[in-house]
């Protein structure tokens, strides 16, 4: 193509010098061609700007006139010939792209750097100024103009030799029948055009790096960064056990709810949760149930219900519910609360430190004047932000919270040590001291190692200072560490993804979270092999205890706070059912080892009063005659929800429609909307799973 341009250049150089008359003719020709081409431009021109003080020389046409008037004869001829050359060049280049949609971005080869995907198509002039659009119209290719617009011949042709050379050059650079498209350049132009056309969208601040600017869709409320370091406390799902071989099941209670909130957060991002995010007992225990209140003087009361299994008609579900007592609020002891706030660089996000501040502010009005609050922050090094302050001085406490900012490395262990030291100094006779750790979990857990920190927290637990953990944010959430710290600290673990969740945890359930009524609560069920061939506990994998741990008062277990509930569900298979998964024993039958035929099993509960050394025991039979309720059927729907997310092999053909129908039919009283929210999450998961 170099030869053709050389020929054109030679033709242009051979043009004779123009005089004043030629200058006038050239100017008239340029204006005539411009007006015709401008009238043939594509699309609708932008209207005049809504202002009356527009400069008199604004606009492309006036600019051209002013420029040409200021030119002399030779510059004018040079300008017109340059315009002609530009028009010829654009006539060759622009048809290669054509007037239609932009070409898609080519998929990069393996190992090549990725190019942000263009999620919308936009014309090349999208987002550009009116002047730029005018300029495009002035040099539009001939094929985009109406058919009756033709190039205007010069009124005074040059010499025969120069005209012949120019004609040859023009024909030499005519577009070929099969144009060669510069695809990388077209892809780059497509990306840039889409970027200019895309409306500005707020970027989710949870991301450490911005999304590509070409993205048009509204971003999710929260997103997991590409470099995801999240870790979860999970274990392999409980298997089916043969009653004749292992009739006793023992586990520690759990009132945590973090897993359910994490699942909700993940689904709201348009993703199905990973199986390791799912702890079914925390999903079931997220919801309040109307269990009967305990008798006066009792810490809690057990309730049993039996119903056919929705996903397996050959088995039954046995639900065990524990309702904790709710002492009068006026009778509770003074509270010493230490906010231990993670202010490391990873917390620099409105959905982390920002939401954390809002959440703790919701808690303050629930405290009484005699309660005390202190604030410790840690990032690089730990420090006391607010000394012990009466809860009645809310403005002072809120001001200290507002002054917190994120930055620096993380020294979590140092912060925990300082928080415990301040909590011990605040403690008085008969008072309750608590450390409330608020973090994304991305911190150095060592005193020397994670086990050392857990042992330290366990020692402080024995001294009467408990630790609860609130998780914030996504991407580097260390759920596993937070669960371990809360369990060793005799506290609860919750995940805060919205301000509504903060209210549920820190307002509606504040008394239960901070004031325990029973420590080291253990559950043990002995199944009767004469009636039950097999069983499995749904959930509680991380809370399993050995059989001998039940009677050992030195073994730590879960706590139940004032007014809180615990729900556990077993799926059991009766003897003789077609749903039995295991072959019978060759030597002896289950009936030979059984107790009385009137009992499915026997329930034992063991717990300590807070601060006590010796446990108490409750025992009661499971007869199978205990009726199911709306609450226990809804709990079964949530258990099915969790198993669907885990991909459980025990559900058969039962799927999302069954879970949704069961939950809707047993929604019951739902004053806070928790249950209908669960139904909508099931619907969302169903759509994402397809």
XYZ file of C-alpha atoms in Angstrom:
690
model
C 0.000 0.000 0.000
C 3.050 2.301 0.271
C 3.244 2.625 -3.540
C -0.349 3.858 -3.749
C 0.185 6.533 -1.106
C 3.431 7.567 -2.810
C 1.525 8.012 -6.037
C -1.097 10.122 -4.253
C 1.619 12.208 -2.616
C 3.307 12.794 -5.988
C 0.021 13.862 -7.530
C -0.629 16.331 -4.756
C 2.868 17.797 -5.031
C 2.442 18.318 -8.775
C -0.571 20.602 -8.254
C 0.124 24.164 -9.505
C 0.268 27.134 -7.173
C -3.137 28.732 -6.771
C -3.905 32.397 -7.214
C -6.634 34.432 -5.473
C -9.276 33.266 -7.899
C -8.304 29.650 -7.419
C -8.413 30.181 -3.654
C -11.996 31.407 -3.891
C -13.012 28.428 -6.040
C -11.302 26.002 -3.631
C -13.064 27.548 -0.669
C -16.436 27.338 -2.409
C -15.794 23.709 -3.346
C -14.794 22.793 0.217
C -17.905 24.412 1.685
C -20.188 22.769 -0.881
C -18.732 19.324 -0.206
C -18.908 19.874 3.547
C -22.576 20.969 3.459
C -23.584 17.971 1.327
C -21.712 15.464 3.453
C -22.953 17.018 6.679
C -26.558 16.810 5.454
C -26.052 13.081 4.757
C -24.741 12.278 8.235
C -26.198 9.275 10.115
C -28.537 9.659 13.056
C -30.097 12.741 14.559
C -27.897 15.658 15.478
C -27.792 16.847 19.059
C -30.067 19.796 19.723
C -28.699 23.189 20.705
C -27.549 23.532 24.293
C -30.230 25.082 26.580
C -28.371 28.338 27.138
C -28.622 31.818 25.672
C -25.025 32.840 26.143
C -23.577 30.502 23.511
C -20.468 32.056 21.945
C -21.264 33.411 18.465
C -18.480 31.336 16.844
C -19.331 28.032 18.548
C -19.823 25.051 16.282
C -17.768 23.173 13.778
C -18.974 25.033 10.663
C -18.155 28.479 12.018
C -14.779 27.192 13.077
C -14.041 25.988 9.541
C -15.058 29.317 8.062
C -12.895 31.244 10.498
C -9.945 29.009 9.828
C -10.226 29.309 6.045
C -10.648 33.072 6.145
C -7.389 33.394 8.002
C -5.498 31.329 5.446
C -3.518 32.646 2.523
C -3.685 31.296 -1.008
C -1.068 28.596 -0.666
C -2.139 27.452 2.835
C -5.755 27.359 1.640
C -4.903 25.074 -1.250
C -2.823 22.893 1.051
C -5.751 22.683 3.491
C -8.252 21.687 0.824
C -5.956 19.062 -0.629
C -5.362 17.715 2.925
C -9.119 17.475 3.481
C -9.479 15.605 0.205
C -6.725 13.198 1.188
C -8.327 12.657 4.606
C -11.712 11.984 3.027
C -10.179 9.429 0.653
C -8.357 7.723 3.501
C -11.475 7.543 5.686
C -13.489 6.268 2.716
C -11.086 3.349 2.688
C -10.857 2.714 6.436
C -14.364 3.336 7.797
C -16.237 0.869 5.545
C -14.107 -1.861 7.079
C -16.057 -1.414 10.288
C -19.428 -0.803 8.702
C -22.417 0.955 10.231
C -23.611 -2.056 12.260
C -22.790 -3.179 15.833
C -19.195 -3.300 16.956
C -17.281 -6.513 16.543
C -17.033 -8.657 19.682
C -13.812 -8.833 21.621
C -11.800 -11.797 20.524
C -11.190 -14.439 23.186
C -7.507 -14.324 24.177
C -5.375 -17.369 23.681
C -4.353 -19.492 26.654
C -1.853 -17.703 28.803
C -2.613 -14.302 27.241
C -3.729 -11.458 29.534
C -7.477 -11.136 29.815
C -9.325 -8.179 28.307
C -12.350 -6.908 30.260
C -15.509 -8.227 28.648
C -17.788 -5.722 26.941
C -21.272 -6.237 28.309
C -23.071 -3.822 26.005
C -22.965 -2.723 22.374
C -22.703 0.978 21.612
C -22.233 3.061 18.464
C -18.822 4.552 17.998
C -20.096 8.058 18.731
C -21.760 7.126 22.036
C -20.824 9.452 24.866
C -18.954 11.890 22.590
C -19.490 15.609 22.268
C -21.696 17.231 19.633
C -18.657 18.782 17.954
C -17.005 15.380 17.647
C -20.222 13.955 16.176
C -20.291 16.800 13.672
C -16.726 16.030 12.675
C -17.597 12.390 12.141
C -20.525 13.381 9.934
C -18.271 15.637 7.855
C -15.950 12.771 6.997
C -18.521 9.939 6.832
C -17.799 7.268 4.210
C -19.614 7.488 0.929
C -21.500 4.219 1.495
C -23.181 5.604 4.585
C -24.612 8.590 2.673
C -27.796 8.506 0.578
C -27.383 7.140 -2.947
C -28.112 10.472 -4.625
C -25.114 12.180 -2.978
C -22.069 11.862 -5.234
C -18.594 13.367 -5.038
C -18.605 16.843 -6.567
C -16.102 17.286 -9.458
C -13.787 20.274 -9.298
C -15.012 23.276 -11.238
C -11.487 24.032 -12.476
C -9.499 20.802 -12.978
C -5.748 20.844 -12.653
C -3.442 20.132 -15.525
C -3.991 16.970 -17.472
C -0.870 15.337 -16.121
C -1.697 16.033 -12.504
C -5.341 15.019 -12.947
C -4.326 11.764 -14.548
C -1.871 11.016 -11.733
C -4.447 11.835 -9.057
C -7.053 9.640 -10.734
C -4.638 6.726 -10.852
C -3.726 7.165 -7.215
C -7.376 7.315 -6.138
C -8.246 4.124 -8.014
C -5.192 2.389 -6.609
C -6.341 2.862 -3.022
C -9.990 1.879 -3.529
C -11.243 -0.621 -0.892
C -10.648 -4.251 -1.873
C -13.560 -6.647 -2.175
C -12.384 -8.610 0.906
C -11.102 -5.998 3.355
C -8.492 -7.022 5.880
C -9.831 -6.002 9.305
C -7.362 -5.029 12.024
C -9.208 -7.102 14.662
C -7.160 -6.070 17.737
C -7.769 -2.427 16.903
C -11.494 -3.025 16.377
C -11.655 -4.857 19.720
C -9.904 -1.967 21.445
C -12.281 0.539 19.837
C -15.276 -1.586 20.885
C -14.095 -1.674 24.491
C -13.533 2.071 24.567
C -16.909 2.826 22.964
C -18.727 0.643 25.484
C -16.821 2.315 28.312
C -17.912 5.748 27.149
C -21.528 4.655 26.664
C -21.851 2.876 30.018
C -23.578 4.843 32.810
C -21.617 5.371 35.962
C -22.369 2.673 38.543
C -21.298 2.647 42.183
C -18.514 0.178 42.766
C -18.844 -2.308 45.639
C -16.259 -1.162 48.132
C -15.741 -4.702 49.403
C -13.616 -5.332 46.353
C -9.896 -4.621 46.693
C -9.630 -3.785 42.970
C -12.196 -1.981 40.783
C -14.325 -3.878 38.338
C -13.687 -3.248 34.620
C -15.073 0.117 33.596
C -17.032 -1.486 30.775
C -19.395 -3.196 33.204
C -22.933 -1.869 32.924
C -24.925 -4.195 35.176
C -25.545 -3.019 38.737
C -22.918 -4.631 41.002
C -24.024 -6.865 43.870
C -24.331 -5.453 47.360
C -21.209 -7.310 48.321
C -18.742 -9.402 46.372
C -15.951 -11.840 47.087
C -12.620 -10.675 45.652
C -10.732 -12.827 43.170
C -8.060 -13.549 45.785
C -10.408 -15.232 48.225
C -8.792 -16.423 51.455
C -11.957 -17.312 53.338
C -11.770 -20.344 55.637
C -14.710 -22.169 57.173
C -15.216 -24.394 60.192
C -16.811 -27.489 58.800
C -16.630 -31.266 58.848
C -17.887 -34.125 56.726
C -21.651 -34.659 57.071
C -22.715 -37.189 59.693
C -23.223 -40.660 58.225
C -26.033 -43.093 58.872
C -25.223 -45.189 61.941
C -26.442 -48.681 62.796
C -28.231 -48.599 66.118
C -27.189 -52.103 67.150
C -23.529 -51.168 66.694
C -23.551 -47.570 67.969
C -26.784 -46.789 69.805
C -25.575 -43.624 71.595
C -25.217 -40.179 70.012
C -23.589 -37.326 71.981
C -23.016 -33.701 71.027
C -22.608 -30.201 72.426
C -25.324 -27.584 71.928
C -24.833 -24.701 69.504
C -26.680 -21.378 69.386
C -24.474 -19.758 66.715
C -26.122 -18.413 63.572
C -23.142 -17.292 61.436
C -23.575 -19.946 58.744
C -27.101 -18.885 57.814
C -26.108 -15.228 57.396
C -23.085 -16.276 55.297
C -25.318 -18.388 53.068
C -27.708 -15.463 52.626
C -24.796 -13.152 51.775
C -23.470 -15.585 49.175
C -26.866 -16.129 47.526
C -27.443 -12.380 47.380
C -24.239 -12.152 45.314
C -25.741 -14.565 42.788
C -23.627 -17.522 43.895
C -24.479 -20.886 45.379
C -22.718 -21.383 48.730
C -19.894 -23.872 48.872
C -20.751 -26.970 50.943
C -18.176 -25.992 53.568
C -20.129 -22.790 54.271
C -23.158 -24.815 55.329
C -23.623 -25.795 58.978
C -27.183 -27.022 59.142
C -27.585 -26.656 62.906
C -26.800 -22.925 62.603
C -29.366 -22.591 59.829
C -32.048 -24.298 61.921
C -31.158 -22.345 65.067
C -31.331 -19.013 63.228
C -35.122 -18.986 63.606
C -37.184 -18.480 66.766
C -39.611 -21.249 67.702
C -42.533 -21.326 70.113
C -41.280 -24.008 72.479
C -42.920 -24.183 75.924
C -41.165 -22.105 78.584
C -39.393 -23.941 81.422
C -40.926 -24.241 84.838
C -39.930 -21.761 87.519
C -36.445 -22.450 88.806
C -35.465 -24.491 85.725
C -32.777 -23.280 83.306
C -34.497 -24.749 80.252
C -37.146 -27.185 79.124
C -36.827 -29.914 76.455
C -39.506 -30.546 73.829
C -39.679 -33.579 71.506
C -41.659 -33.949 68.268
C -41.825 -36.799 65.721
C -42.996 -36.546 62.111
C -42.608 -38.442 58.805
C -39.502 -37.397 56.892
C -40.497 -35.180 53.933
C -37.752 -36.552 51.655
C -38.010 -40.210 52.708
C -41.380 -41.751 53.641
C -39.622 -44.791 55.104
C -38.014 -42.759 57.922
C -39.045 -40.275 60.611
C -37.648 -37.005 61.922
C -37.204 -36.625 65.665
C -36.817 -32.976 66.688
C -35.383 -32.053 70.092
C -35.912 -28.457 71.173
C -34.521 -26.744 74.274
C -36.081 -23.493 75.468
C -33.985 -21.373 77.819
C -35.494 -19.409 80.678
C -35.764 -15.630 80.317
C -35.195 -13.877 83.630
C -36.681 -10.445 84.126
C -34.427 -7.826 82.573
C -34.466 -5.831 85.798
C -32.970 -8.825 87.595
C -29.897 -9.141 85.403
C -26.530 -8.150 86.875
C -24.519 -5.124 85.657
C -22.609 -5.727 82.439
C -18.997 -4.821 81.696
C -18.572 -4.886 77.943
C -15.294 -4.454 76.047
C -15.605 -3.778 72.310
C -12.501 -5.277 70.678
C -12.490 -3.701 67.204
C -10.324 -4.811 64.291
C -9.067 -1.627 62.584
C -6.515 -3.274 60.310
C -6.198 -2.320 56.660
C -8.443 -5.174 55.552
C -11.339 -3.500 57.412
C -11.211 -0.420 55.154
C -14.654 -0.932 53.675
C -18.127 0.495 54.416
C -19.446 -3.064 54.783
C -16.755 -3.857 57.318
C -15.680 -1.048 59.642
C -18.537 1.198 58.557
C -21.208 -1.430 59.265
C -19.370 -2.414 62.442
C -19.686 1.116 63.838
C -23.386 1.248 62.977
C -23.970 -2.166 64.544
C -22.314 -1.343 67.860
C -24.207 1.953 67.952
C -27.475 -0.026 67.834
C -26.437 -1.923 70.956
C -25.813 1.119 73.183
C -29.476 2.077 73.839
C -30.100 -1.470 75.095
C -27.586 -1.051 77.939
C -28.442 0.319 81.363
C -26.862 3.284 83.126
C -24.897 1.055 85.507
C -23.312 -0.930 82.651
C -19.827 -0.003 81.456
C -18.277 0.075 77.992
C -14.620 0.165 76.942
C -13.173 0.123 73.420
C -9.901 -1.489 72.334
C -8.672 -1.284 68.736
C -5.899 -3.299 67.162
C -3.958 -2.742 63.934
C -0.195 -3.082 63.997
C -0.370 -2.596 67.763
C -3.291 -2.633 70.178
C -4.482 0.335 72.136
C -7.242 1.510 74.421
C -9.500 3.858 72.465
C -12.011 4.421 75.258
C -11.401 3.674 78.950
C -14.218 2.072 80.955
C -17.136 4.491 80.564
C -20.685 4.362 81.971
C -23.157 3.287 79.299
C -25.208 6.395 80.092
C -22.504 8.530 78.447
C -23.638 7.491 75.000
C -22.313 10.557 73.198
C -18.799 9.925 74.469
C -18.943 6.262 73.435
C -20.324 7.091 69.987
C -17.638 9.722 69.447
C -14.937 7.147 70.213
C -16.522 4.732 67.705
C -16.738 7.416 65.031
C -13.042 8.187 65.391
C -12.002 4.636 64.506
C -10.311 4.270 61.128
C -8.724 1.333 59.336
C -5.075 0.982 58.382
C -1.931 -0.982 59.055
C -1.195 -4.605 59.802
C -3.102 -6.730 62.294
C -2.110 -7.744 65.805
C -5.172 -9.681 66.891
C -3.591 -11.606 69.742
C -2.206 -8.460 71.326
C -5.628 -6.830 71.118
C -7.335 -9.823 72.731
C -4.859 -9.806 75.627
C -5.446 -6.098 76.261
C -9.231 -6.486 76.041
C -9.240 -9.299 78.585
C -7.033 -7.300 80.917
C -9.392 -4.317 80.803
C -12.451 -6.581 81.240
C -10.881 -8.108 84.372
C -10.199 -4.640 85.785
C -13.824 -3.620 85.175
C -15.297 -6.691 86.900
C -17.047 -6.302 90.213
C -18.796 -8.654 92.607
C -21.756 -10.292 90.900
C -21.172 -8.456 87.623
C -20.857 -9.973 84.158
C -17.810 -9.205 81.990
C -17.768 -9.840 78.257
C -15.371 -9.222 75.370
C -17.101 -8.637 72.024
C -14.638 -9.137 69.141
C -15.685 -7.479 65.853
C -13.476 -8.444 62.909
C -13.264 -9.874 59.415
C -11.092 -12.583 60.944
C -7.996 -11.641 58.960
C -5.574 -11.292 61.868
C -2.508 -12.912 63.355
C -4.001 -15.339 65.855
C -0.781 -16.322 67.552
C 0.386 -15.903 71.005
C 2.701 -18.510 69.586
C 0.089 -20.333 67.450
C -3.716 -20.637 67.122
C -3.842 -23.417 69.717
C -2.003 -21.158 72.165
C -4.564 -18.395 71.692
C -7.460 -20.816 72.148
C -5.902 -22.080 75.382
C -5.488 -18.489 76.578
C -9.159 -17.752 75.882
C -10.190 -20.968 77.621
C -8.300 -19.897 80.761
C -10.036 -16.534 80.726
C -13.361 -18.324 80.270
C -12.717 -20.273 83.454
C -12.068 -16.953 85.195
C -15.534 -15.772 84.167
C -14.774 -13.516 81.166
C -16.494 -14.809 78.018
C -15.749 -13.948 74.379
C -18.260 -13.540 71.540
C -17.308 -12.876 67.919
C -19.012 -10.790 65.232
C -17.805 -11.300 61.656
C -17.958 -8.595 58.970
C -17.203 -8.473 55.255
C -16.223 -11.039 52.627
C -13.089 -12.086 50.817
C -10.796 -12.781 53.757
C -13.356 -13.881 56.335
C -11.759 -16.429 58.668
C -14.902 -18.167 59.823
C -12.944 -21.155 61.128
C -10.873 -19.069 63.542
C -13.878 -17.065 64.694
C -15.811 -20.255 65.434
C -12.884 -21.689 67.405
C -12.445 -18.514 69.461
C -16.154 -18.228 70.251
C -16.430 -21.885 71.264
C -13.389 -21.671 73.534
C -14.606 -18.362 74.935
C -18.070 -19.683 75.932
C -19.594 -17.112 73.620
C -21.491 -16.981 70.360
C -20.366 -16.434 66.764
C -22.502 -14.377 64.397
C -21.968 -12.889 60.966
C -23.261 -9.366 60.289
C -23.997 -8.680 56.622
C -26.734 -6.070 57.043
C -27.889 -3.583 59.641
C -31.046 -5.656 60.068
C -28.902 -8.632 61.040
C -27.039 -6.411 63.492
C -30.329 -5.514 65.118
C -31.349 -9.181 65.358
C -28.068 -10.182 67.017
C -27.324 -7.143 69.173
C -30.795 -5.888 70.055
C -33.382 -8.662 69.811
C -31.026 -11.342 71.158
C -28.731 -9.195 73.290
C -29.782 -10.753 76.588
C -29.216 -14.259 75.294
C -25.869 -13.373 73.741
C -24.402 -11.763 76.861
C -26.116 -13.445 79.830
C -25.771 -17.256 80.005
C -28.178 -19.330 82.045
C -26.523 -22.727 81.462
C -22.905 -23.700 80.749
C -21.493 -26.884 79.200
C -24.848 -28.067 77.880
C -24.569 -31.589 76.423
C -27.141 -33.738 74.665
C -27.089 -37.527 74.549
C -29.635 -39.792 72.871
C -29.637 -43.571 73.214
C -31.657 -45.205 70.448
C -33.523 -48.441 71.022
C -32.320 -51.048 68.484
C -35.583 -52.933 68.921
C -37.425 -50.091 67.184
C -34.794 -48.024 65.415
C -32.518 -49.752 62.936
C -30.527 -46.690 61.828
C -30.218 -43.011 62.601
C -28.243 -39.934 61.646
C -27.889 -36.554 63.299
C -28.462 -33.731 60.809
C -25.748 -31.179 61.485
C -23.631 -30.634 64.635
C -20.609 -32.211 62.945
C -18.229 -29.713 64.596
C -19.924 -30.227 67.986
C -19.623 -33.992 68.245
C -18.537 -35.434 71.603
C -17.388 -38.880 72.598
C -19.824 -40.982 74.562
C -17.697 -40.791 77.708
C -17.517 -36.989 77.496
C -21.136 -36.707 78.541
C -20.478 -37.527 82.203
C -17.146 -35.720 82.386
C -17.741 -32.285 83.915
C -14.280 -31.157 82.852
C -15.241 -31.342 79.164
C -16.292 -27.994 77.757
C -19.546 -27.804 75.803
C -22.005 -25.217 74.549
C -23.809 -22.484 76.440
C -27.429 -21.393 76.403
C -28.149 -17.727 76.970
C -31.213 -16.223 78.578
C -34.273 -16.870 76.411
C -32.350 -18.659 73.653
C -33.272 -21.964 72.036
C -31.454 -24.995 70.674
C -32.932 -27.337 68.056
C -31.515 -30.671 66.878
C -33.021 -33.061 64.318
C -32.393 -36.777 63.884
C -33.539 -38.850 60.927
C -34.329 -42.353 62.206
C -35.232 -45.539 60.344
C -37.613 -47.983 62.077
C -36.815 -51.670 62.226
C -38.399 -53.445 59.235
C -38.588 -50.319 57.077
C -37.742 -50.621 53.397
C -35.554 -47.532 53.894
C -32.958 -49.427 55.961
C -29.613 -48.987 54.232
C -27.579 -51.700 55.962
C -27.921 -55.488 55.949
C -28.983 -57.153 59.226
C -26.412 -58.750 61.514
C -25.705 -62.430 60.968
C -25.212 -63.202 64.644
C -28.107 -61.835 66.616
C -30.882 -59.371 65.850
C -31.491 -55.833 66.919
C -34.523 -56.934 68.925
C -32.343 -59.190 71.100
C -30.430 -56.130 72.291
C -33.373 -53.779 72.671
C -35.021 -52.222 75.684
C -38.760 -51.896 76.039
C -40.696 -51.827 72.736
C -42.617 -48.685 73.762
C -39.607 -46.363 73.447
C -37.798 -45.158 70.350
C -34.995 -43.824 72.465
C -33.951 -42.070 75.632
C -32.880 -38.415 75.961
C -30.351 -37.164 78.499
C -29.374 -33.515 79.039
C -26.521 -32.354 81.199
C -25.545 -28.761 82.099
C -24.001 -26.551 84.745
C -25.233 -23.365 86.284
C -22.900 -20.488 85.320
C -19.783 -20.680 87.476
C -20.705 -24.091 88.954
C -18.334 -27.051 89.017
C -20.899 -29.865 89.081
C -23.455 -30.603 86.367
C -27.143 -31.399 86.596
C -29.063 -34.047 84.641
C -32.465 -34.300 82.956
C -33.745 -37.576 81.446
C -36.873 -38.372 79.443
C -37.994 -41.102 77.006
C -38.754 -40.618 73.322
C -41.946 -42.564 72.692
C -42.728 -41.633 69.109
C -46.137 -40.292 70.080
C -44.948 -36.700 70.404
C -46.844 -34.680 67.751
C -45.189 -32.457 65.195
C -45.955 -28.748 65.165
C -45.789 -25.929 62.641
C -42.433 -24.977 64.162
C -40.891 -28.429 63.863
C -42.133 -28.845 60.293
C -40.599 -25.487 59.359
C -37.348 -26.565 61.029
C -37.457 -29.711 58.859
C -37.773 -27.509 55.758
C -34.665 -25.554 56.802
C -32.792 -28.809 57.432
C -33.751 -29.882 53.918
C -32.610 -26.493 52.587
C -29.173 -27.024 54.111
C -28.862 -30.559 52.768
C -29.785 -29.404 49.272
C -26.984 -26.835 49.451
C -24.592 -29.569 50.584
C -25.679 -31.964 47.846
C -26.682 -34.584 50.414
C -27.112 -38.119 49.060
C -29.933 -38.840 51.517
C -32.616 -36.672 49.897
C -33.446 -38.910 46.948
C -35.599 -37.078 44.377
C -36.811 -34.495 46.889
C -35.706 -31.076 45.720
C -36.221 -27.335 45.898
C -39.945 -27.451 45.183
C -40.468 -29.752 48.137
C -38.444 -27.546 50.484
C -40.226 -24.377 49.352
C -43.682 -25.947 49.669
C -42.936 -27.332 53.151
C -41.600 -23.990 54.397
C -44.507 -21.997 52.942
C -47.103 -24.354 54.402
C -45.540 -24.016 57.861
C -44.538 -20.369 57.872
C -46.793 -19.751 60.902
C -46.224 -16.620 62.929
C -43.485 -14.618 61.253
C -43.444 -11.150 62.886
C -39.910 -10.301 61.738
C -40.121 -11.821 58.247
C -37.304 -14.307 58.859
C -39.241 -17.264 57.498
C -40.486 -15.677 54.289
C -36.929 -14.470 53.693
C -35.808 -18.106 53.927
C -38.425 -19.111 51.352
C -37.160 -16.444 48.965
C -33.581 -17.623 49.497
C -34.699 -21.151 48.586
C -36.256 -19.808 45.387
C -33.053 -17.957 44.572
C -30.939 -21.048 45.229
C -33.270 -23.075 43.020
C -32.747 -20.623 40.148
C -28.975 -20.564 40.616
C -28.799 -24.366 40.759
C -30.406 -24.833 37.331
